[in-house]
PDB file of C-alpha atoms in Angstrom:
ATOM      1  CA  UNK S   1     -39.056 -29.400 -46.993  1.00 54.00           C
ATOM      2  CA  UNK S   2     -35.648 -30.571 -48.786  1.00 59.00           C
ATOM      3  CA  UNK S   3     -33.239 -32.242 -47.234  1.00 50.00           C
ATOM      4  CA  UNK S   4     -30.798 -29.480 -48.089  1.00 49.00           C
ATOM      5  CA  UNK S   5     -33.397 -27.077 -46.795  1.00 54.00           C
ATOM      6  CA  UNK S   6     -33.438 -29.544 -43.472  1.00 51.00           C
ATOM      7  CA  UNK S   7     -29.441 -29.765 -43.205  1.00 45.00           C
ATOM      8  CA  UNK S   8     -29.593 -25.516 -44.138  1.00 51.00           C
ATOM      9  CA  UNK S   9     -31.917 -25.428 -41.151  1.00 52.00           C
ATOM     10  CA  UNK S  10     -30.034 -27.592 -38.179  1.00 52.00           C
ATOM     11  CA  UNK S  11     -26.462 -25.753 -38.829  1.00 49.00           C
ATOM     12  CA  UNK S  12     -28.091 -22.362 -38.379  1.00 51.00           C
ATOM     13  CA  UNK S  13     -29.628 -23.554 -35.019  1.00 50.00           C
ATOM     14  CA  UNK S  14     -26.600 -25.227 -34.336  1.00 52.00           C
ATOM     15  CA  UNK S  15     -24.755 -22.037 -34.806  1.00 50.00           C
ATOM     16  CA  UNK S  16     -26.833 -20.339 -32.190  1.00 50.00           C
ATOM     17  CA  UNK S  17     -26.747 -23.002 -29.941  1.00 50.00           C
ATOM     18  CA  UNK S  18     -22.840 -22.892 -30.106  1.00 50.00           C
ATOM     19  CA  UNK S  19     -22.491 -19.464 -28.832  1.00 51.00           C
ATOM     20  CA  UNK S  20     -20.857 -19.033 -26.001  1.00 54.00           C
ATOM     21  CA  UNK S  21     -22.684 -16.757 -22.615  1.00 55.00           C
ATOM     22  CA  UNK S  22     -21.306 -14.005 -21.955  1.00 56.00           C
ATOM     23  CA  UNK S  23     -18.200 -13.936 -19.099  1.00 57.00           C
ATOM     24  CA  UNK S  24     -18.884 -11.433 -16.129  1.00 55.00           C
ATOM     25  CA  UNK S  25     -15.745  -9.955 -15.902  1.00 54.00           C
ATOM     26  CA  UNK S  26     -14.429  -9.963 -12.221  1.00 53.00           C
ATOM     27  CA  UNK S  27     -14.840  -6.104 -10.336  1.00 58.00           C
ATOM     28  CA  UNK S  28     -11.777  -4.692  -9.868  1.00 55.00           C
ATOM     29  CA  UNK S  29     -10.863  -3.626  -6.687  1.00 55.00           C
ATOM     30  CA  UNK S  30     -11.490   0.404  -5.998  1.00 64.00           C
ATOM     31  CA  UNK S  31      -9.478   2.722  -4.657  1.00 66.00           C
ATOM     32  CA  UNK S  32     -11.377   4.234  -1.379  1.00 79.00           C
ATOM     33  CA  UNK S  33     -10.341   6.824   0.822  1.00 81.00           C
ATOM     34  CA  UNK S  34      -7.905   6.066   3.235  1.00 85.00           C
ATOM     35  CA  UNK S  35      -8.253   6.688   6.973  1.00 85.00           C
ATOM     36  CA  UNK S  36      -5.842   9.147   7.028  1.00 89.00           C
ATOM     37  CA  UNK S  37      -4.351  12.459   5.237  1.00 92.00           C
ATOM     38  CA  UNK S  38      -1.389  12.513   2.959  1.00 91.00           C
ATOM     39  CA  UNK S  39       0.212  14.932   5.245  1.00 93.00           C
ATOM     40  CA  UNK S  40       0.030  12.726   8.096  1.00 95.00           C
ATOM     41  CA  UNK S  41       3.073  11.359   6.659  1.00 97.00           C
ATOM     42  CA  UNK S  42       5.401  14.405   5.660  1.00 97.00           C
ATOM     43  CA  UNK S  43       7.844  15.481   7.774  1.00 97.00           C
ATOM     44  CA  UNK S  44      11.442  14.104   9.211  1.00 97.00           C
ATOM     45  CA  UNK S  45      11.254  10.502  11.162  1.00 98.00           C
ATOM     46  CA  UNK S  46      13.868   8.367  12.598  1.00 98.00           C
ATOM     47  CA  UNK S  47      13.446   4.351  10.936  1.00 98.00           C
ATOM     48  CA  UNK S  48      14.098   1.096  12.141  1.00 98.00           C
ATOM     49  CA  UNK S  49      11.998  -2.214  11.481  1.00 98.00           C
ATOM     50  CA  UNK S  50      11.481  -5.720  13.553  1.00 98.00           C
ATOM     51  CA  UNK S  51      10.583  -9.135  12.379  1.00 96.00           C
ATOM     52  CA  UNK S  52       8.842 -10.276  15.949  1.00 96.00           C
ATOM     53  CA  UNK S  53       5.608  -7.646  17.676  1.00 95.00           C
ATOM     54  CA  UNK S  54       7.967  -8.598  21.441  1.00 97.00           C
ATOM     55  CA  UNK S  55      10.680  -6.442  19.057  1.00 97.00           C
ATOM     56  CA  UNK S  56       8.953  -3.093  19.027  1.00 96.00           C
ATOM     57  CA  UNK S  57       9.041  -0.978  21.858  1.00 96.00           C
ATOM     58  CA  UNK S  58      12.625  -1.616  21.806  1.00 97.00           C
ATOM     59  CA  UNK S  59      12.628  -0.690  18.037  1.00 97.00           C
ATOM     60  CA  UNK S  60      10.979   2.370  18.595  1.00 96.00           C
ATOM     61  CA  UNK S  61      13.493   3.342  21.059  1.00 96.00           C
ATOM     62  CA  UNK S  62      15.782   2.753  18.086  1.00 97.00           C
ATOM     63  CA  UNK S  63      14.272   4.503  15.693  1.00 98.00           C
ATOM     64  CA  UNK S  64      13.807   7.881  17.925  1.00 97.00           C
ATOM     65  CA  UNK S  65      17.953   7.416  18.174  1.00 96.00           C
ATOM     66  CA  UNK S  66      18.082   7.605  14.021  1.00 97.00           C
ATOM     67  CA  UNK S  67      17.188  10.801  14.333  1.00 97.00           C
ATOM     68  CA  UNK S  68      20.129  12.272  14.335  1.00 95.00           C
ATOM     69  CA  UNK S  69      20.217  11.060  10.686  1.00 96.00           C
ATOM     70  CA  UNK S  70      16.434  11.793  10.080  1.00 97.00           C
ATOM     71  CA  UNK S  71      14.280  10.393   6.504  1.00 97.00           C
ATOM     72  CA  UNK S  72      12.533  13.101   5.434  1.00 97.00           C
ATOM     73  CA  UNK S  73       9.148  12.747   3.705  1.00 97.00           C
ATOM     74  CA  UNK S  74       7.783  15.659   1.444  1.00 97.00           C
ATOM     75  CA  UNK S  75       5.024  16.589  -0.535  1.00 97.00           C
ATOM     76  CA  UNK S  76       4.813  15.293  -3.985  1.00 96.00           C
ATOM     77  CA  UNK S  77       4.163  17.654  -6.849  1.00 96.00           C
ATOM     78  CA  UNK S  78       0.478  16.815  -6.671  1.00 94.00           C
ATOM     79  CA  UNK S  79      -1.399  15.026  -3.882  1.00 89.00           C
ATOM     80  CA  UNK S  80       1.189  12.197  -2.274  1.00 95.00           C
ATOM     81  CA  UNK S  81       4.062  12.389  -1.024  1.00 97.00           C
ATOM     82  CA  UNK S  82       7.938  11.707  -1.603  1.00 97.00           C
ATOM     83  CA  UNK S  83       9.401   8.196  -0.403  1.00 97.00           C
ATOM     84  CA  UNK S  84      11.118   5.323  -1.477  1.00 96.00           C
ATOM     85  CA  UNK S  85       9.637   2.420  -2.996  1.00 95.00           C
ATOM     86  CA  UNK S  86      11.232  -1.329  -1.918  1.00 93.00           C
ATOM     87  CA  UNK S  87      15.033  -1.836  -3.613  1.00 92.00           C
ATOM     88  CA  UNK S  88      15.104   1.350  -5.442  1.00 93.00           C
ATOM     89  CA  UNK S  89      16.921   4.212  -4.788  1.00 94.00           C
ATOM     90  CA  UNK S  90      14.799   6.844  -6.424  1.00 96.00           C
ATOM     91  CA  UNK S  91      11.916   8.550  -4.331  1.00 96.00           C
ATOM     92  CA  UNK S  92       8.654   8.085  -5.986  1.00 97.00           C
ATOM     93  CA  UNK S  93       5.149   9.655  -5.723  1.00 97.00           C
ATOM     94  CA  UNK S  94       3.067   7.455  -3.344  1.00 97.00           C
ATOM     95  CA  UNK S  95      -0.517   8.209  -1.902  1.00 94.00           C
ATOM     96  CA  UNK S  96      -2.295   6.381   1.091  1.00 95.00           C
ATOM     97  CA  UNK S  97      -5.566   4.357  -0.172  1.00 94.00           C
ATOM     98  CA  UNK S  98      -8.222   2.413   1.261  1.00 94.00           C
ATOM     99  CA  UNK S  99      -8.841  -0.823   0.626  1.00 93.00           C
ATOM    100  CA  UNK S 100     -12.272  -2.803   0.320  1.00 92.00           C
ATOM    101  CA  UNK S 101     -10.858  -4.891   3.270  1.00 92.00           C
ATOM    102  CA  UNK S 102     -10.901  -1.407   5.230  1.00 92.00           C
ATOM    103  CA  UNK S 103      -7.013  -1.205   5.681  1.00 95.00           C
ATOM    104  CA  UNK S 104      -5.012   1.825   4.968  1.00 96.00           C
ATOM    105  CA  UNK S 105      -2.165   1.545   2.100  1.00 96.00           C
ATOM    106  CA  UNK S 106       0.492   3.403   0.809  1.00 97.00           C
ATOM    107  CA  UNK S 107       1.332   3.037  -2.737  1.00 96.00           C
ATOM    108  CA  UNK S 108       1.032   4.101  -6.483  1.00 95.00           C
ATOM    109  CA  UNK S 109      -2.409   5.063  -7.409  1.00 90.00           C
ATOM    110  CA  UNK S 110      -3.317   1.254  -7.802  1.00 92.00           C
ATOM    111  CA  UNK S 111      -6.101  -0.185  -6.299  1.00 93.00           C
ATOM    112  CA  UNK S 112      -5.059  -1.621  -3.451  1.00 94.00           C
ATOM    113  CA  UNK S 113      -3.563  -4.046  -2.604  1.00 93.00           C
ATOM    114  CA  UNK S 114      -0.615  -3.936  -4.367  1.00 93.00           C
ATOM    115  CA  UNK S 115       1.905  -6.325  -4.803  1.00 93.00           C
ATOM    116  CA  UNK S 116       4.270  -3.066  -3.975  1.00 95.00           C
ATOM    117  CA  UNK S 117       2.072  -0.953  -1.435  1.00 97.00           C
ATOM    118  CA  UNK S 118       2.515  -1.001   2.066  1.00 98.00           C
ATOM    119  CA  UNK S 119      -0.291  -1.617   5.002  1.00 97.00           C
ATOM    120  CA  UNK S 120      -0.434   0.689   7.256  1.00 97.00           C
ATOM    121  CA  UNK S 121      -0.589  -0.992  10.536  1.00 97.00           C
ATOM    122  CA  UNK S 122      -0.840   2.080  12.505  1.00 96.00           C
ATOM    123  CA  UNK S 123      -0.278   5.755  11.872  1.00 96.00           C
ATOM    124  CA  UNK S 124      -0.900   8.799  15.298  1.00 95.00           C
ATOM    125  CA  UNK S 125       0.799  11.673  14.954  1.00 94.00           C
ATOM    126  CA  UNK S 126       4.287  10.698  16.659  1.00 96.00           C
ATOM    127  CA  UNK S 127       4.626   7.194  15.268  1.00 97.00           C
ATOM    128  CA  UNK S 128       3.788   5.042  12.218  1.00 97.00           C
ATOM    129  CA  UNK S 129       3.954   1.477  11.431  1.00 98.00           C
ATOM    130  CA  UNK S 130       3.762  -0.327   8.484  1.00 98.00           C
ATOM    131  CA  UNK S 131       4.662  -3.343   6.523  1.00 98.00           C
ATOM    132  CA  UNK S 132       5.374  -4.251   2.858  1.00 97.00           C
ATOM    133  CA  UNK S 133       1.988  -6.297   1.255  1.00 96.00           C
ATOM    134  CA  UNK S 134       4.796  -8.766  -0.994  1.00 97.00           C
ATOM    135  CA  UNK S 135       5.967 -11.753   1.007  1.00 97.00           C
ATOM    136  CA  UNK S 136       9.395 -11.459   0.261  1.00 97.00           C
ATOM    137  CA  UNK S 137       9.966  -7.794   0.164  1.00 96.00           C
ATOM    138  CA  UNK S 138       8.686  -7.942   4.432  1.00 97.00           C
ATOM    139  CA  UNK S 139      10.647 -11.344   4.801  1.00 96.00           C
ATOM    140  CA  UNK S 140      13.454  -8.967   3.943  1.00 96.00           C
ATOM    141  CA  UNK S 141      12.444  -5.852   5.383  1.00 97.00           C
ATOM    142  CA  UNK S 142      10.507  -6.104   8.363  1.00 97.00           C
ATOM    143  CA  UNK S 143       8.008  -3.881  10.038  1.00 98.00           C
ATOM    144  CA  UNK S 144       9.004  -0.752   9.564  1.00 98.00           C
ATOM    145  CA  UNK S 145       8.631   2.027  12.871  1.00 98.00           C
ATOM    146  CA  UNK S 146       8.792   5.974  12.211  1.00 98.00           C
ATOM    147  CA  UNK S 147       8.859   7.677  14.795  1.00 98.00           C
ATOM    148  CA  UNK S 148       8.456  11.673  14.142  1.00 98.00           C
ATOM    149  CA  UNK S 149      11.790  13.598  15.159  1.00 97.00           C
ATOM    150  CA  UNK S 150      12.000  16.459  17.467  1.00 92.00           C
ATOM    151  CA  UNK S 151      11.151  19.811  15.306  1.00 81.00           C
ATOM    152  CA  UNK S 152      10.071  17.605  12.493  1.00 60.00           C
ATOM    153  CA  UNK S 153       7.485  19.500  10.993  1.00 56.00           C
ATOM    154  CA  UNK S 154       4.146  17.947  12.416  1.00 51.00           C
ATOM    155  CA  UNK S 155       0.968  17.531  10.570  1.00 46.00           C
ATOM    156  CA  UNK S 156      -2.486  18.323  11.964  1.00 43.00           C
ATOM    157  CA  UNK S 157      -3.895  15.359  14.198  1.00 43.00           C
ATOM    158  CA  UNK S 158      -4.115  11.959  11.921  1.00 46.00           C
ATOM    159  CA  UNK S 159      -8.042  11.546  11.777  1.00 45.00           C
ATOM    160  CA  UNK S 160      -9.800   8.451  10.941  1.00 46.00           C
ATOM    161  CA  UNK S 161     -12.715   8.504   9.095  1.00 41.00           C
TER     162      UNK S 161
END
């Protein structure tokens, strides 16, 4: 053998050697279902939030008297429903989703969670708390209480699943 044949040789195995494994790309997270229906949600509540747990009966109390100036959640034009999204004033499609961690969100069909969803803390069919996932946005938000008004449309029984 030649020692061009020889040098010819060692680049092509040093080629091979040279190329790089293949990268396992990481699994994003998936969308499950959430614990709860959409329409768990729609209907007209009363809002208030708190920053410490001691806070909520008494915020409850205060949401049940907002009321009288009710937020009203509706269907969205296909399978979420109608609310506002942190700082804007437009109401936006959002679904509820379940996470890999087994928490309920609500959100944009992202898997969760979402820099902009919110966990749902608890949900019956009178009162619902939840809480903004992005530090900041709770730091200046809270936890949020609805608490269903009187003659605000109901839904069916929240089930979990």
């Amino acid at each position: 053998m030649t020692v061009l044949s020889m040098l010819a040789a060692t680049f092509a195995l040093a080629g091979c050697a040279s190329t790089p494994a293949p990268v396992a790309q990481p699994q994003r997270p998936q969308i499950r279902p959430a614990a709860y229906p959409v329409s768990a949600l729609v209907g007209s509540w009363g809002i208030a939030s708190y920053r410490e747990d001691r806070d909520r009966p008494r915020t409850e109390t205060m949401a049940r008297q907002h009321c009288r100036t009710p937020y009203v959640i509706t269907p969205g034009p296909t399978d979420g429903i109608m609310m506002h999204v942190a700082d804007d004033p437009k109401a936006y499609e959002l679904t509820l989703k379940g996470g890999s961690d087994g928490k309920t969100y609500l959100g944009f069909e992202t898997p969760p969670p979402h820099a902009q969803d919110r966990e749902i803390l608890s949900l019956t069919e009178n009162v619902v708390v939840m809480r903004f996932i992005a530090p900041d946005v709770h730091a200046r938000y809270g936890t949020f209480v609805y608490v269903r008004c009187p003659g605000g449309a109901a839904a069916a029984p929240p089930r979990r699943t």
